[in-house]
Coordinates of C-alpha atoms and ligand atoms in Angstrom, one line a residue:
M232 CA 81.3 -37.6 31.0
F233 CA 82.6 -41.1 31.0
G234 CA 82.1 -44.4 32.7
A235 CA 79.0 -45.9 34.2
R236 CA 77.1 -42.6 34.6
R237 CA 77.7 -41.8 30.9
R238 CA 76.6 -45.3 29.9
R239 CA 73.4 -45.1 32.1
Q240 CA 72.6 -41.8 30.5
R241 CA 73.1 -43.1 27.0
E242 CA 70.9 -46.1 27.7
M243 CA 68.2 -43.9 29.1
E244 CA 68.4 -41.5 26.1
R245 CA 68.2 -44.5 23.8
R246 CA 65.1 -45.9 25.4
L247 CA 63.4 -42.5 25.5
R248 CA 64.3 -41.9 21.9
E249 CA 62.8 -45.2 20.8
L250 CA 59.6 -44.2 22.6
D251 CA 59.6 -40.8 20.9
W252 CA 60.4 -42.4 17.6
L253 CA 57.2 -44.4 17.8
D254 CA 55.2 -41.4 18.8
Q255 CA 56.5 -39.1 16.1
N256 CA 57.3 -41.1 13.1
Y257 CA 54.1 -42.8 12.4
G258 CA 52.2 -39.6 12.6
L259 CA 54.5 -37.6 10.4
G260 CA 55.5 -40.4 8.0
Y261 CA 58.9 -41.9 8.5
L262 CA 60.1 -41.6 4.9
P263 CA 58.4 -39.8 2.1
P264 CA 57.0 -41.9 -0.7
V265 CA 59.8 -42.7 -3.0
P266 CA 59.0 -42.6 -6.7
P267 CA 60.7 -45.1 -9.1
P268 CA 64.5 -44.6 -9.3
P269 CA 65.5 -42.1 -11.9
P270 CA 68.2 -42.9 -14.5
R271 CA 71.4 -42.6 -12.5
K272 CA 73.3 -41.2 -15.5
D273 CA 71.4 -37.9 -15.0
P274 CA 73.1 -36.0 -12.2
S275 CA 70.4 -33.4 -11.8
R276 CA 67.8 -36.1 -11.3
L277 CA 70.0 -37.9 -8.9
A278 CA 69.8 -34.9 -6.6
G279 CA 66.2 -35.8 -6.2
A280 CA 67.5 -38.5 -3.9
I281 CA 67.2 -36.3 -0.9
A282 CA 65.0 -37.4 1.9
L283 CA 64.0 -36.3 5.3
V284 CA 64.6 -38.3 8.3
I285 CA 62.4 -37.2 11.2
V286 CA 64.8 -37.3 14.0
A287 CA 63.4 -38.2 17.3
G288 CA 63.8 -35.8 20.2
V289 CA 65.0 -36.5 23.7
T290 CA 62.2 -34.5 25.3
T291 CA 62.5 -35.3 28.9
S292 CA 63.5 -33.1 31.8
A293 CA 65.3 -35.9 33.4
V294 CA 68.0 -36.2 30.7
F295 CA 68.5 -32.5 30.6
A296 CA 68.7 -32.1 34.3
M297 CA 71.6 -34.7 34.3
Q298 CA 73.6 -32.5 32.0
P299 CA 76.3 -30.5 33.6
G300 CA 76.3 -28.4 30.5
I301 CA 73.3 -26.4 31.8
F302 CA 75.2 -25.0 34.7
P303 CA 77.0 -22.1 33.0
D304 CA 73.6 -20.8 31.9
R305 CA 72.2 -21.3 35.4
V306 CA 74.9 -19.1 36.6
H307 CA 73.8 -16.4 34.1
E308 CA 70.3 -16.8 35.4
L309 CA 71.3 -16.5 39.0
L310 CA 73.5 -13.4 38.4
G311 CA 70.7 -11.8 36.4
T312 CA 72.8 -11.6 33.2
S313 CA 71.9 -13.2 30.0
P314 CA 74.1 -15.1 27.5
E315 CA 74.8 -13.2 24.3
R316 CA 74.5 -14.3 20.7
L317 CA 77.8 -15.3 19.1
L318 CA 76.8 -13.8 15.7
P319 CA 74.2 -11.2 14.8
A320 CA 70.7 -12.5 13.9
R321 CA 70.0 -12.2 10.2
D322 CA 67.3 -10.1 8.7
I323 CA 64.4 -12.2 7.7
P324 CA 64.0 -11.8 3.9
S325 CA 60.6 -11.4 2.4
G326 CA 59.8 -13.3 -0.7
P327 CA 57.2 -15.6 -2.2
G328 CA 59.2 -18.7 -1.4
E329 CA 57.9 -21.4 1.0
F330 CA 59.6 -22.9 4.1
S331 CA 58.7 -25.2 6.9
F332 CA 60.1 -26.3 10.2
M333 CA 61.0 -29.8 11.3
A334 CA 59.5 -29.2 14.6
T335 CA 57.7 -26.4 16.5
Q336 CA 57.3 -25.8 20.2
P337 CA 54.6 -27.8 21.9
E338 CA 52.6 -24.6 22.9
S339 CA 53.2 -22.4 19.9
D340 CA 54.3 -22.2 16.3
D341 CA 57.8 -21.1 17.2
P342 CA 60.4 -23.4 15.7
V343 CA 62.7 -25.7 17.6
G344 CA 66.2 -24.6 16.8
Y345 CA 69.8 -24.5 18.1
D346 CA 70.8 -22.0 20.8
P347 CA 72.3 -18.9 19.1
C348 CA 74.5 -18.4 22.2
Q349 CA 76.3 -21.7 21.7
V350 CA 78.8 -22.9 19.2
I351 CA 77.6 -25.9 17.1
E352 CA 80.5 -28.2 16.8
V353 CA 80.8 -30.4 13.8
A354 CA 83.0 -33.5 13.3
L355 CA 83.6 -35.5 10.1
N356 CA 84.1 -39.3 9.9
V357 CA 86.3 -39.7 6.8
E358 CA 85.8 -43.5 6.5
G359 CA 84.3 -44.0 3.1
A360 CA 83.9 -40.3 2.5
P361 CA 84.9 -38.8 -0.8
E362 CA 88.1 -36.7 -1.2
D363 CA 86.1 -33.5 -1.2
A364 CA 84.2 -34.3 2.0
Q365 CA 85.9 -31.8 4.3
H366 CA 85.5 -29.1 1.7
L367 CA 81.8 -29.9 1.3
V368 CA 81.2 -29.9 5.0
E369 CA 83.1 -26.6 5.6
T370 CA 81.2 -24.9 2.8
A371 CA 77.9 -26.2 4.1
I372 CA 78.9 -24.8 7.5
D373 CA 79.6 -21.4 5.9
N374 CA 76.4 -21.3 3.9
T375 CA 74.2 -22.3 6.8
S376 CA 76.0 -20.0 9.3
Q377 CA 75.6 -17.1 6.8
A378 CA 71.9 -17.8 6.5
T379 CA 71.1 -18.4 10.1
G380 CA 73.5 -16.3 12.2
L381 CA 74.4 -19.5 14.1
R382 CA 78.1 -20.2 14.8
F383 CA 79.5 -23.5 13.8
E384 CA 83.0 -24.9 14.4
F385 CA 84.5 -27.7 12.4
I386 CA 86.5 -29.5 15.0
G387 CA 88.1 -32.1 12.8
T388 CA 87.7 -35.8 12.2
T389 CA 86.1 -38.4 14.4
E390 CA 86.0 -42.2 14.6
D391 CA 82.4 -42.1 15.8
R392 CA 79.7 -43.5 13.5
D393 CA 77.0 -44.2 16.1
F394 CA 74.4 -41.7 14.9
E395 CA 71.6 -43.5 16.7
N396 CA 73.2 -43.1 20.2
M397 CA 74.4 -39.6 20.4
G398 CA 75.0 -37.8 23.7
M399 CA 74.1 -34.2 24.2
D400 CA 77.7 -33.1 24.3
D401 CA 78.7 -34.9 21.1
P402 CA 79.5 -32.8 18.1
V403 CA 77.3 -33.0 15.1
L404 CA 78.4 -36.1 13.2
V405 CA 78.8 -36.0 9.4
M406 CA 79.6 -39.1 7.5
W407 CA 79.2 -41.0 4.3
S408 CA 77.5 -44.4 4.5
D409 CA 75.3 -46.9 2.8
E410 CA 71.9 -48.5 3.5
D411 CA 73.4 -51.4 5.5
E412 CA 74.6 -49.0 8.1
A413 CA 71.9 -46.3 7.7
P414 CA 68.8 -47.9 6.4
D415 CA 67.3 -44.5 5.5
L416 CA 69.7 -44.4 2.6
A417 CA 67.8 -47.2 0.9
E418 CA 67.1 -46.9 -2.8
E419 CA 67.6 -43.5 -4.2
I420 CA 68.0 -41.5 -1.0
A421 CA 71.2 -39.5 -1.2
G422 CA 71.3 -38.1 2.3
V423 CA 69.5 -37.8 5.7
G424 CA 69.9 -35.2 8.4
G425 CA 68.3 -34.0 11.6
S426 CA 68.9 -33.1 15.2
Y427 CA 68.1 -34.3 18.7
R428 CA 66.2 -32.0 20.9
V429 CA 65.7 -31.6 24.7
S430 CA 63.3 -29.7 26.9
P431 CA 64.7 -27.7 29.8
F432 CA 63.9 -28.9 33.3
G433 CA 60.7 -27.4 34.5
G434 CA 59.4 -26.2 31.1
G435 CA 60.8 -23.7 28.6
K436 CA 61.6 -24.0 25.0
Q437 CA 62.8 -27.1 23.3
R438 CA 66.3 -26.9 21.8
Y439 CA 68.4 -28.9 19.4
V440 CA 71.6 -30.0 21.0
T441 CA 73.3 -32.2 18.4
G442 CA 72.5 -34.1 15.3
F443 CA 73.9 -35.8 12.2
V444 CA 74.2 -35.6 8.5
I445 CA 74.7 -38.8 6.5
L446 CA 75.4 -38.8 2.8
D447 CA 75.1 -41.8 0.5
R448 CA 78.5 -43.1 -0.7
D449 CA 77.2 -44.6 -4.0
A450 CA 75.4 -41.4 -4.9
Y451 CA 78.6 -39.4 -4.4
D452 CA 80.6 -41.9 -6.4
D453 CA 78.4 -41.3 -9.4
M454 CA 77.9 -37.5 -9.0
R455 CA 80.2 -35.3 -11.1
S456 CA 78.5 -31.9 -10.6
G457 CA 80.3 -29.9 -7.8
A458 CA 77.3 -27.7 -7.4
M459 CA 75.0 -30.8 -6.9
R460 CA 77.4 -32.4 -4.5
Q461 CA 77.3 -29.3 -2.4
A462 CA 73.6 -28.8 -2.7
I463 CA 72.8 -32.1 -1.1
V464 CA 75.1 -31.5 1.9
D465 CA 73.6 -28.0 2.2
H466 CA 70.0 -29.4 2.1
E467 CA 70.9 -31.8 4.9
F468 CA 72.4 -29.0 7.0
G469 CA 69.1 -27.2 6.4
H470 CA 67.4 -30.2 8.1
L471 CA 70.1 -30.2 10.8
V472 CA 69.2 -26.7 11.9
G473 CA 65.5 -27.3 11.7
L474 CA 64.1 -26.7 8.2
G475 CA 61.6 -29.2 6.8
H476 CA 60.6 -30.0 3.2
V477 CA 58.5 -27.7 1.0
D478 CA 56.6 -28.3 -2.3
D479 CA 58.1 -25.2 -3.8
P480 CA 60.7 -26.3 -6.4
R481 CA 62.5 -22.9 -6.2
Q482 CA 63.7 -23.9 -2.7
L483 CA 66.7 -26.2 -1.8
M484 CA 64.4 -27.8 0.8
H485 CA 62.2 -29.2 -1.9
E486 CA 61.8 -32.9 -1.1
R487 CA 63.3 -34.1 -4.3
G488 CA 65.7 -31.2 -4.9
G489 CA 67.6 -30.9 -8.1
F490 CA 65.8 -27.8 -9.3
V491 CA 68.2 -25.3 -7.5
T492 CA 71.6 -25.8 -6.0
A493 CA 71.5 -23.0 -3.3
Y494 CA 69.2 -21.9 -0.6
G495 CA 66.2 -19.9 -2.1
D496 CA 64.3 -17.0 -0.6
G497 CA 61.9 -19.3 1.3
D498 CA 64.8 -21.4 2.6
L499 CA 66.6 -18.2 3.7
A500 CA 63.5 -16.8 5.5
G501 CA 63.2 -20.0 7.4
L502 CA 66.9 -20.2 8.2
A503 CA 66.9 -16.6 9.4
Q504 CA 64.0 -17.4 11.7
L505 CA 65.7 -20.5 13.1
G506 CA 68.8 -18.5 13.9
A507 CA 66.8 -15.6 15.5
I508 CA 65.3 -17.6 18.4
D509 CA 66.1 -16.5 22.0
C510 CA 69.1 -17.9 23.7
R511 CA 68.4 -20.4 26.4
Ligands
ZN299 ZN1 65.4 -33.5 2.8

């Protein structure tokens, strides 16, 4: 969609998002308390610089109803067929590890997640990104797809950097930045990630439709450990698909990270559940 209608829609989404931002962020805590900065020469401590941004949802039927994107699924509904998953759901592993969700449905404890019948497109803005950026993103896609059964597609590079004004049809935006552009990257925060959600017209489950992952340029300039560089991107992809933080240091979704560099059993249980929701 382009032109005036697109602009009107974006403006409306922006206003709604601001409202939602106020609603949500002060209840949940916009940023976690940040302890004093660790010595930057210690790469494992630097990985502690992972924080959650609570991403506001576009939770209005009006915006969703304006989206032509819903029509293919309406056709399915009218014909009595249902869309099919693109990849099999993963078994939900059992283990002692903890997990949490960024958001649950208004009427139940079911998580908000991406539609497993839709491809999640991902684009990378290479401005200011490290040389290994694309490799990091593609590996995060593989790891997160493997754990969720969600299908991602890396569609290439983008010039877009406007993570605060994303449209429903935009690909997930991955970029490297600083606190001037993305204030959430202040102090020792090494990355932020999350997704926008919508509610279907007339009720039904909320869904994520797109989102962003932003990594801190300075943190990546200083970080030598390949495993740690990957762990932070994977952690933010965990947020992207709907995982929240846990206090369990065995999990990659621990707020300060740095204890493990791959998804733990709790992370994997949460990711499998996020990928196992019904299609729209
Ligand atoms: Zn986090």
